[in-house]
Amino acid sequence: MRHEHLVTAKQLSRADVEAVLDRAAEIAANPAAVRERHSDALLGLLFFEPSTRTKMSFETAIKRLGGDVVDMGSVDSSSVKKGESLADTVRVIEGYADALVLRHPRQGSAQMASEFVDVPLVNAGDGAGHHPTQTLLDLYTMREAADGLDDLTVGIMGDLKYGRTVHSLANVLTNFDVRQHFVSPESLKLPRSVRYDLHEAGAKVREHTDLETILPELDVLYVTRIQRERFPDENEYRAIAGEYQIDEETLEQADDDLVVMHPLPRVDEIAPEIDETDHARYFEQAHNGVPVRMALLDMLLENARGDAE
Amino acid sequence: MRHEHLVTAKQLSRADVEAVLDRAAEIAANPAAVRERHSDALLGLLFFEPSTRTKMSFETAIKRLGGDVVDMGSVDSSSVKKGESLADTVRVIEGYADALVLRHPRQGSAQMASEFVDVPLVNAGDGAGHHPTQTLLDLYTMREAADGLDDLTVGIMGDLKYGRTVHSLANVLTNFDVRQHFVSPESLKLPRSVRYDLHEAGAKVREHTDLETILPELDVLYVTRIQRERFPDENEYRAIAGEYQIDEETLEQADDDLVVMHPLPRVDEIAPEIDETDHARYFEQAHNGVPVRMALLDMLLENARGDAE
Amino acid sequence: MRHEHLVTAKQLSRADVEAVLDRAAEIAANPAAVRERHSDALLGLLFFEPSTRTKMSFETAIKRLGGDVVDMGSVDSSSVKKGESLADTVRVIEGYADALVLRHPRQGSAQMASEFVDVPLVNAGDGAGHHPTQTLLDLYTMREAADGLDDLTVGIMGDLKYGRTVHSLANVLTNFDVRQHFVSPESLKLPRSVRYDLHEAGAKVREHTDLETILPELDVLYVTRIQRERFPDENEYRAIAGEYQIDEETLEQADDDLVVMHPLPRVDEIAPEIDETDHARYFEQAHNGVPVRMALLDMLLENARGDAE
């Protein structure tokens, strides 16, 4: 992978994805080998909106590589409150760090910020935009659990309209030989723009309002949360959300090897009784964020070092 | 000590306590010897309510062992706000860390959480429940200052009704040959349940509303804060709190070797003039949190490593 | 430099300043040489008011020396809320750390705190009082950019009345052969007390309400922010602030080698078009906080180690 920054999953070719996942697998198999690999590296954390999970995962990743973080902390206590521009903020903080992780509520902010800095910048979510490391860890989990990313049948269920995670994942899956089934209520279907992109990329896509018919064919079921805020009416929310929840009964028709994933946090989408089954891979999926981000940071830091020489 | 987790001081036998305190004393005597001992360890900090002092002490402890932390930060900015259960949160974060420290406002939460994770978990306070590392550092301070934990006369003064620290300490002291004197206003006496436990354990216990008569007998005086919130009336609070404050005049009748302790923060319970006397051990007591937590983390991480092999 | 603490820039002799800046230059030239220099050091961060920039810079500094931090976090979540005195807080935290950095809204608090602790304490800003490491990094930047601190003509522009940064800088510049020109609206001129100090020190000082006449003579132009809050009327603010802004047109009459500095964050004081010119040194200035604070911490930790032996 020869990228300087990681702004969007779309910039990743099939070869890029495979390079990161291969490196992640190597690291997961032998974490001791990289324990001191970046012991002089500081990762700057710029989270302009809270995202504990993602932040902890990046922090763990750089520390497992021997490095450390410098954290801007919450926006409430930062220079941003005094009216500083994002361009100024990243240019100051790049003086402290060897790489930056940026999360920002404004779509496009990661791309903009990356143009102002010389150190590698990773987008950890920019509004309705991209969150490419989530996509990479999803792919890693799928590949490990289903033994490869080709000739797979994947179901993606829940809020497909607003779910950034889903759009990015669907997009990158078009690089692989994957049949994608989208399952959602009518009101939360894939946006037209995403559907268009998938068709353009020649993806094998079908849409459903019901899991039942398609469930037996699936190798992977990726569940996402349906948010209360999307519905004006509490009762309507409950009725609809209830139909897209998974429990042992739901999974009776599933293949024994079905892999159930979820980006977490979950609320009621997956019943706790599933946690103890072999289907459940969502905690493993969260944990996979560490080797995947280690691999990515390792590669970006290596690239930056190479450029500097 | 062969425990996997530390949830409550009650689970600690006399031998367990002595093992931790001995290890802490070794570490305090030669901190350089453990400087790289856990250089690959990450300690996950899950503080669901603020407790700066305890958090800094654990953070210092793991860093003095060569390790580092990953911190969930405040609950305001975490997945908990999205409705995630504690069981899910700890299962995700155990994927980042080699051990967890949990503080949570709900009594019993540490026990529950410990059942969901495979890495060692230390309870750093669960509501009105337990806070076992505070007890260990109290015992360590007492042992160092009074030269052993047997044949001691200990006075415990202040809010004995609500003070979690006090209940836990009194409980564990029953493992040693210690005479316990409790000094408090009538309205803040030991709860019946604690008194019952102490009698069951065969403890030598007496209760007083006045320090004066018993002070000359004491080897240790453990002072706690009487909180304004416990009294409906400000004047009543002032009158009562004033009677349980310590200054040079109060201590005129005390033994020259009397050890004065306090879990801190203090407000007016101990006059600043005491700070300069040989009685004052409360800052030392706070500092002792570091070697004690280093010892505990060292032992739990060692146990976990042994289990994994 | 033989100081135990750094409370105010005023305590620094010309020789002290030169010693810190020389050490900083050495470190900047060869950071790898100090990478493990203080690998057993923990720096306690006590920020009683937010200051992300300063905090990140200190955190980077100690980590680039191989050390780490323990951070008190925000005051909202600390023992301070329970009414603990600053003297108690610093005495507890010195038990965790090898040096302390204190920022506090109350003028004089750093001096007071330093009297209670045995580890080195650095003032990172106390209200309208001092912020000596900002002064040191300003001097470092000036020295590097203008090739020495003697025979210089420096303009300082903006809010000269309330700007703590400016008072401290002006004061320390009197140790060097520097002509100082102060440029501000009438209502934001230097306070009489500062002007008095400068005259007492024999400084070459002149005051202006207009940049134009003096600009061609300047080697350095130090711009500060004029804060909206200082003006009762929004229109008055805009009119006045507008006159003290810098853009390419303003700088047409400047020397080609003019160095433009700013403590950041900026709002509109310096047009973004200046960023790309050779004049712009404000990002470099912010970055210089790291080697300067590394040098300072290195020297204070060394002094403390020497005292302990």
PDB file of C-alpha atoms in Angstrom, chain C residues 26 69 102 117 175 239 306:
ATOM      1  CA  GLU C  26      20.850  20.485  20.763  1.00  0.00           C
ATOM      2  CA  VAL C  69       2.314  11.537  32.087  1.00  0.00           C
ATOM      3  CA  LEU C 102       0.423  23.346  36.922  1.00  0.00           C
ATOM      4  CA  VAL C 117       6.283  20.112  46.909  1.00  0.00           C
ATOM      5  CA  ASN C 175      18.103  40.912  29.160  1.00  0.00           C
ATOM      6  CA  ALA C 239     -13.179  48.571  13.393  1.00  0.00           C
ATOM      7  CA  GLY C 306      21.315  15.717  41.682  1.00  0.00           C
TER       8      GLY C 306
END
